Amino acid sequence: MFTRRSFLHAGSGTVAGMLLGLPAIAERALGTGRLRTVSDGHLVLPESFVLGDLPEEEARAILAARGLQAGSLETPCNLALWEDGTRRVLFDAGSGGSFMPSAGRLADSLAALDLAPGDITHVIFTHGHPDHLWGVLDDFDEPLFVNARHVMGAEEAAYWRDPATLDALDPARQSFAAGASRRLEVLGAGLDLAGDGDEVAPGITFTALNGHTPGHMGARVASGGESALIVGDAIGNGHLALARPDWPNPADHEPDVGIETRMALLATLAESGETMVGFHLPGGGIGTIAADGDGYAFTPAG
Ligand SMILES: [Zn+2]
């Protein structure tokens, strides 16, 4: 099950892999700025969380074709970092120190780029899951990005702030709700709320990509006639979500909405060729989507 305990257990053998993490894992110029991804480490997902109730044989075959096994997946965590010369905008905050030992490496990755959390001017959240939100506080439970504006989708914040959310989730996910509501409480009025189509920072616009969570947001960065779409977990991995986007993702809170969003998003990205960033996609997560048989393929940039 998808519990913190099982994550910790599953992650206990990955210290060596964790130490091999690279600080800046992908980079490209975009208009007059620079888009990079920085690593927060990776997640080690229990097999049940990857396969869920999916057709097991077909799912295992899709993974095997990519050299992957359901029981030992190491899912990368790519945080997008946009710098336009004035601002340093971070998309999501990583896991912090208390989610699992293979993640929460953001501060080290920033330091390797000669950056500190205090250099970040904006933290823009795609959604409130632990690997995206929990790193917003430091070890003393105070905001880590002391000079940043924080922005989250209004619907997403309301979902995690609602005491009814915890009770509505299955027990394996209740720690997500407790962890999110506590962090949102600490941020308090320091968290700005926005909706679909709102400009959340200069040149950056929220676009609703719901389903993974009820208020999950994508963010489009535009500069000098170019753009890139930060998709968060709307495309949740580089294997099943691409090969069978019509299958429910066991990680989605609203699987049917998630399918609708993912199918439309992949079709649009394949048609437009727009640069995109996926939080859990391979090769640093910056790249493009193309049609591939009945599904789609992701090609990392550079
Ligand atoms: Zn998520």
GROMACS .gro file of C-alpha atoms and ligand atoms in nm:
model
  303
    1MET     CA    1   0.000   0.000   0.000
    2PHE     CA    2   0.100   0.361  -0.053
    3THR     CA    3   0.204   0.444   0.301
    4ARG     CA    4   0.497   0.635   0.436
    5ARG     CA    5   0.604   0.322   0.621
    6SER     CA    6   0.616   0.111   0.304
    7PHE     CA    7   0.799   0.389   0.122
    8LEU     CA    8   1.060   0.408   0.394
    9HIS     CA    9   1.096   0.034   0.392
   10ALA     CA   10   1.117   0.014   0.014
   11GLY     CA   11   1.365   0.301   0.005
   12SER     CA   12   1.601   0.170   0.266
   13GLY     CA   13   1.838   0.012   0.014
   14THR     CA   14   1.875   0.310  -0.214
   15VAL     CA   15   2.129   0.527  -0.034
   16ALA     CA   16   2.394   0.455  -0.298
   17GLY     CA   17   2.157   0.552  -0.579
   18MET     CA   18   2.059   0.864  -0.391
   19LEU     CA   19   2.419   0.979  -0.369
   20LEU     CA   20   2.451   0.958  -0.747
   21GLY     CA   21   2.182   1.223  -0.802
   22LEU     CA   22   2.277   1.511  -1.029
   23PRO     CA   23   2.201   1.872  -0.931
   24ALA     CA   24   2.083   2.013  -1.266
   25ILE     CA   25   1.953   1.733  -1.477
   26ALA     CA   26   1.820   1.912  -1.782
   27GLU     CA   27   1.843   2.260  -1.921
   28ARG     CA   28   1.729   2.462  -2.219
   29ALA     CA   29   1.707   2.825  -2.319
   30LEU     CA   30   1.351   2.948  -2.353
   31GLY     CA   31   1.296   3.293  -2.499
   32THR     CA   32   1.511   3.529  -2.296
   33GLY     CA   33   1.534   3.300  -1.994
   34ARG     CA   34   1.658   2.961  -1.889
   35LEU     CA   35   1.452   2.658  -1.793
   36ARG     CA   36   1.625   2.390  -1.589
   37THR     CA   37   1.522   2.098  -1.378
   38VAL     CA   38   1.683   2.024  -1.043
   39SER     CA   39   1.662   1.686  -0.878
   40ASP     CA   40   1.492   1.619  -0.547
   41GLY     CA   41   1.615   1.258  -0.566
   42HIS     CA   42   1.369   0.985  -0.643
   43LEU     CA   43   1.081   0.786  -0.503
   44VAL     CA   44   1.082   0.410  -0.460
   45LEU     CA   45   0.730   0.296  -0.533
   46PRO     CA   46   0.582  -0.024  -0.393
   47GLU     CA   47   0.469  -0.259  -0.670
   48SER     CA   48   0.106  -0.236  -0.564
   49PHE     CA   49   0.116   0.137  -0.617
   50VAL     CA   50   0.241   0.102  -0.974
   51LEU     CA   51   0.014  -0.181  -1.085
   52GLY     CA   52  -0.296  -0.114  -0.875
   53ASP     CA   53  -0.587  -0.297  -1.036
   54LEU     CA   54  -0.444  -0.271  -1.388
   55PRO     CA   55  -0.426  -0.576  -1.620
   56GLU     CA   56  -0.113  -0.719  -1.465
   57GLU     CA   57   0.038  -0.911  -1.754
   58GLU     CA   58   0.004  -0.627  -2.003
   59ALA     CA   59   0.130  -0.372  -1.752
   60ARG     CA   60   0.438  -0.581  -1.672
   61ALA     CA   61   0.506  -0.621  -2.046
   62ILE     CA   62   0.494  -0.243  -2.101
   63LEU     CA   63   0.745  -0.195  -1.819
   64ALA     CA   64   0.968  -0.481  -1.937
   65ALA     CA   65   0.981  -0.331  -2.287
   66ARG     CA   66   1.142  -0.025  -2.123
   67GLY     CA   67   1.382  -0.233  -1.914
   68LEU     CA   68   1.176  -0.170  -1.597
   69GLN     CA   69   1.030  -0.395  -1.331
   70ALA     CA   70   0.721  -0.305  -1.132
   71GLY     CA   71   0.879  -0.405  -0.802
   72SER     CA   72   1.194  -0.193  -0.823
   73LEU     CA   73   1.092   0.131  -0.991
   74GLU     CA   74   1.290   0.438  -0.896
   75THR     CA   75   1.076   0.733  -0.994
   76PRO     CA   76   1.274   1.053  -1.054
   77CYS     CA   77   1.157   1.383  -0.905
   78ASN     CA   78   1.231   1.678  -1.136
   79LEU     CA   79   1.161   2.027  -1.007
   80ALA     CA   80   1.144   2.288  -1.282
   81LEU     CA   81   1.341   2.608  -1.220
   82TRP     CA   82   1.271   2.909  -1.441
   83GLU     CA   83   1.508   3.206  -1.441
   84ASP     CA   84   1.426   3.517  -1.644
   85GLY     CA   85   1.713   3.734  -1.522
   86THR     CA   86   1.501   3.890  -1.247
   87ARG     CA   87   1.313   3.602  -1.093
   88ARG     CA   88   1.394   3.246  -0.993
   89VAL     CA   89   1.074   3.048  -1.002
   90LEU     CA   90   1.060   2.698  -0.860
   91PHE     CA   91   0.774   2.465  -0.950
   92ASP     CA   92   0.688   2.256  -0.643
   93ALA     CA   93   0.902   2.226  -0.333
   94GLY     CA   94   1.009   1.861  -0.321
   95SER     CA   95   0.965   1.611  -0.038
   96GLY     CA   96   1.167   1.762   0.245
   97GLY     CA   97   1.336   1.546   0.504
   98SER     CA   98   1.049   1.341   0.636
   99PHE     CA   99   0.888   1.161   0.340
  100MET     CA  100   1.142   0.902   0.228
  101PRO     CA  101   1.520   0.872   0.241
  102SER     CA  102   1.575   0.866  -0.136
  103ALA     CA  103   1.403   1.206  -0.181
  104GLY     CA  104   1.433   1.551  -0.023
  105ARG     CA  105   1.761   1.639  -0.192
  106LEU     CA  106   1.657   1.974  -0.333
  107ALA     CA  107   1.873   2.192  -0.106
  108ASP     CA  108   2.184   1.994  -0.207
  109SER     CA  109   2.092   2.021  -0.574
  110LEU     CA  110   2.042   2.397  -0.546
  111ALA     CA  111   2.370   2.435  -0.357
  112ALA     CA  112   2.550   2.256  -0.638
  113LEU     CA  113   2.421   2.534  -0.867
  114ASP     CA  114   2.541   2.799  -0.620
  115LEU     CA  115   2.182   2.869  -0.523
  116ALA     CA  116   2.020   2.875  -0.181
  117PRO     CA  117   1.649   2.846  -0.093
  118GLY     CA  118   1.660   3.219  -0.014
  119ASP     CA  119   1.738   3.291  -0.380
  120ILE     CA  120   1.401   3.155  -0.493
  121THR     CA  121   1.150   3.433  -0.563
  122HIS     CA  122   0.840   3.220  -0.635
  123VAL     CA  123   0.731   2.867  -0.545
  124ILE     CA  124   0.441   2.757  -0.765
  125PHE     CA  125   0.267   2.435  -0.667
  126THR     CA  126   0.109   2.195  -0.914
  127HIS     CA  127  -0.060   2.007  -0.629
  128GLY     CA  128  -0.038   1.911  -0.263
  129HIS     CA  129   0.113   1.562  -0.266
  130PRO     CA  130   0.405   1.497  -0.027
  131ASP     CA  131   0.677   1.487  -0.294
  132HIS     CA  132   0.560   1.828  -0.424
  133LEU     CA  133   0.467   2.013  -0.104
  134TRP     CA  134   0.634   1.876   0.205
  135GLY     CA  135   0.974   2.033   0.123
  136VAL     CA  136   0.827   2.381   0.164
  137LEU     CA  137   0.913   2.378   0.537
  138ASP     CA  138   1.258   2.337   0.689
  139ASP     CA  139   1.356   2.097   0.968
  140PHE     CA  140   1.215   2.346   1.220
  141ASP     CA  141   0.879   2.355   1.044
  142GLU     CA  142   0.932   2.706   0.918
  143PRO     CA  143   0.907   2.818   0.554
  144LEU     CA  144   1.229   2.722   0.373
  145PHE     CA  145   1.201   2.968   0.084
  146VAL     CA  146   1.209   3.277   0.303
  147ASN     CA  147   1.203   3.532   0.021
  148ALA     CA  148   0.951   3.360  -0.204
  149ARG     CA  149   0.588   3.414  -0.288
  150HIS     CA  150   0.403   3.084  -0.273
  151VAL     CA  151   0.113   3.012  -0.509
  152MET     CA  152  -0.126   2.716  -0.525
  153GLY     CA  153  -0.452   2.650  -0.706
  154ALA     CA  154  -0.740   2.772  -0.489
  155GLU     CA  155  -0.935   2.450  -0.536
  156GLU     CA  156  -0.630   2.240  -0.450
  157ALA     CA  157  -0.560   2.434  -0.131
  158ALA     CA  158  -0.925   2.411  -0.028
  159TYR     CA  159  -0.922   2.034  -0.084
  160TRP     CA  160  -0.625   1.976   0.147
  161ARG     CA  161  -0.745   2.230   0.404
  162ASP     CA  162  -1.087   2.063   0.428
  163PRO     CA  163  -1.095   1.836   0.738
  164ALA     CA  164  -1.335   1.607   0.546
  165THR     CA  165  -1.057   1.521   0.296
  166LEU     CA  166  -0.864   1.311   0.546
  167ASP     CA  167  -1.168   1.103   0.633
  168ALA     CA  168  -1.260   1.054   0.267
  169LEU     CA  169  -0.918   0.910   0.175
  170ASP     CA  170  -0.821   0.549   0.216
  171PRO     CA  171  -0.603   0.490   0.524
  172ALA     CA  172  -0.288   0.457   0.314
  173ARG     CA  173  -0.324   0.818   0.200
  174GLN     CA  174  -0.444   0.983   0.519
  175SER     CA  175  -0.091   1.091   0.608
  176PHE     CA  176  -0.091   1.292   0.283
  177ALA     CA  177  -0.387   1.495   0.404
  178ALA     CA  178  -0.247   1.549   0.753
  179GLY     CA  179   0.091   1.649   0.611
  180ALA     CA  180  -0.057   1.886   0.354
  181SER     CA  181  -0.299   2.062   0.588
  182ARG     CA  182  -0.026   2.121   0.845
  183ARG     CA  183   0.205   2.278   0.587
  184LEU     CA  184  -0.071   2.495   0.442
  185GLU     CA  185  -0.151   2.609   0.795
  186VAL     CA  186   0.209   2.717   0.852
  187LEU     CA  187   0.215   2.904   0.519
  188GLY     CA  188  -0.115   3.067   0.615
  189ALA     CA  189  -0.171   3.400   0.447
  190GLY     CA  190   0.172   3.362   0.287
  191LEU     CA  191   0.014   3.127   0.033
  192ASP     CA  192  -0.148   3.305  -0.262
  193LEU     CA  193  -0.438   3.130  -0.433
  194ALA     CA  194  -0.506   3.133  -0.806
  195GLY     CA  195  -0.728   2.971  -1.067
  196ASP     CA  196  -0.729   2.847  -1.425
  197GLY     CA  197  -0.593   3.114  -1.661
  198ASP     CA  198  -0.449   3.334  -1.386
  199GLU     CA  199  -0.103   3.482  -1.428
  200VAL     CA  200   0.075   3.354  -1.117
  201ALA     CA  201   0.407   3.528  -1.189
  202PRO     CA  202   0.516   3.747  -1.482
  203GLY     CA  203   0.488   3.531  -1.797
  204ILE     CA  204   0.358   3.227  -1.606
  205THR     CA  205  -0.005   3.119  -1.634
  206PHE     CA  206  -0.196   2.848  -1.451
  207THR     CA  207  -0.383   2.597  -1.665
  208ALA     CA  208  -0.615   2.346  -1.497
  209LEU     CA  209  -0.502   1.983  -1.534
  210ASN     CA  210  -0.732   1.818  -1.284
  211GLY     CA  211  -0.779   1.455  -1.184
  212HIS     CA  212  -0.446   1.351  -1.035
  213THR     CA  213  -0.578   1.562  -0.750
  214PRO     CA  214  -0.902   1.762  -0.764
  215GLY     CA  215  -0.729   2.098  -0.808
  216HIS     CA  216  -0.408   1.991  -0.985
  217MET     CA  217  -0.264   2.273  -1.196
  218GLY     CA  218  -0.024   2.295  -1.488
  219ALA     CA  219   0.173   2.613  -1.548
  220ARG     CA  220   0.276   2.759  -1.882
  221VAL     CA  221   0.599   2.962  -1.896
  222ALA     CA  222   0.612   3.203  -2.191
  223SER     CA  223   0.908   3.415  -2.300
  224GLY     CA  224   1.016   3.570  -2.629
  225GLY     CA  225   0.762   3.380  -2.840
  226GLU     CA  226   0.850   3.044  -2.688
  227SER     CA  227   0.672   2.849  -2.418
  228ALA     CA  228   0.693   2.539  -2.202
  229LEU     CA  229   0.420   2.365  -2.006
  230ILE     CA  230   0.493   2.235  -1.657
  231VAL     CA  231   0.253   1.939  -1.634
  232GLY     CA  232   0.323   1.825  -1.278
  233ASP     CA  233   0.176   1.476  -1.234
  234ALA     CA  234  -0.091   1.502  -1.505
  235ILE     CA  235   0.143   1.266  -1.694
  236GLY     CA  236   0.254   1.069  -1.391
  237ASN     CA  237   0.532   0.849  -1.530
  238GLY     CA  238   0.733   0.769  -1.840
  239HIS     CA  239   0.586   0.423  -1.900
  240LEU     CA  240   0.221   0.328  -1.835
  241ALA     CA  241   0.089   0.684  -1.856
  242LEU     CA  242   0.233   0.713  -2.208
  243ALA     CA  243   0.170   0.361  -2.339
  244ARG     CA  244  -0.183   0.338  -2.196
  245PRO     CA  245  -0.302   0.689  -2.109
  246ASP     CA  246  -0.654   0.547  -2.115
  247TRP     CA  247  -0.578   0.333  -1.808
  248PRO     CA  248  -0.649   0.473  -1.463
  249ASN     CA  249  -0.337   0.584  -1.276
  250PRO     CA  250  -0.345   0.425  -0.927
  251ALA     CA  251  -0.200   0.752  -0.794
  252ASP     CA  252  -0.487   0.967  -0.922
  253HIS     CA  253  -0.750   1.083  -0.673
  254GLU     CA  254  -1.011   1.111  -0.950
  255PRO     CA  255  -0.901   0.843  -1.201
  256ASP     CA  256  -1.170   0.911  -1.462
  257VAL     CA  257  -1.099   1.283  -1.467
  258GLY     CA  258  -0.727   1.200  -1.473
  259ILE     CA  259  -0.770   0.988  -1.786
  260GLU     CA  260  -0.967   1.261  -1.962
  261THR     CA  261  -0.706   1.523  -1.872
  262ARG     CA  262  -0.410   1.301  -1.970
  263MET     CA  263  -0.557   1.194  -2.305
  264ALA     CA  264  -0.637   1.552  -2.405
  265LEU     CA  265  -0.303   1.683  -2.279
  266LEU     CA  266  -0.096   1.420  -2.463
  267ALA     CA  267  -0.287   1.477  -2.787
  268THR     CA  268  -0.238   1.853  -2.759
  269LEU     CA  269   0.134   1.826  -2.679
  270ALA     CA  270   0.193   1.579  -2.964
  271GLU     CA  271   0.013   1.812  -3.204
  272SER     CA  272   0.186   2.132  -3.091
  273GLY     CA  273   0.533   1.996  -3.017
  274GLU     CA  274   0.546   2.238  -2.724
  275THR     CA  275   0.824   2.181  -2.473
  276MET     CA  276   0.694   2.026  -2.152
  277VAL     CA  277   0.827   1.930  -1.811
  278GLY     CA  278   0.704   1.621  -1.629
  279PHE     CA  279   0.785   1.588  -1.260
  280HIS     CA  280   0.835   1.210  -1.277
  281LEU     CA  281   0.950   1.170  -1.639
  282PRO     CA  282   1.296   1.027  -1.720
  283GLY     CA  283   1.606   1.208  -1.850
  284GLY     CA  284   1.549   1.520  -1.642
  285GLY     CA  285   1.186   1.561  -1.741
  286ILE     CA  286   1.219   1.841  -2.001
  287GLY     CA  287   1.122   1.726  -2.350
  288THR     CA  288   0.849   1.674  -2.606
  289ILE     CA  289   0.566   1.429  -2.666
  290ALA     CA  290   0.500   1.246  -2.993
  291ALA     CA  291   0.242   0.988  -3.100
  292ASP     CA  292   0.382   0.634  -3.082
  293GLY     CA  293   0.157   0.352  -3.200
  294ASP     CA  294  -0.158   0.354  -2.988
  295GLY     CA  295   0.015   0.562  -2.722
  296TYR     CA  296   0.279   0.831  -2.690
  297ALA     CA  297   0.655   0.865  -2.648
  298PHE     CA  298   0.849   1.120  -2.446
  299THR     CA  299   1.178   1.246  -2.587
  300PRO     CA  300   1.402   1.424  -2.335
  301ALA     CA  301   1.551   1.749  -2.466
  302GLY     CA  302   1.927   1.757  -2.506
  303ZN      ZN  303   0.122   1.362  -0.719
   0.00000   0.00000   0.00000
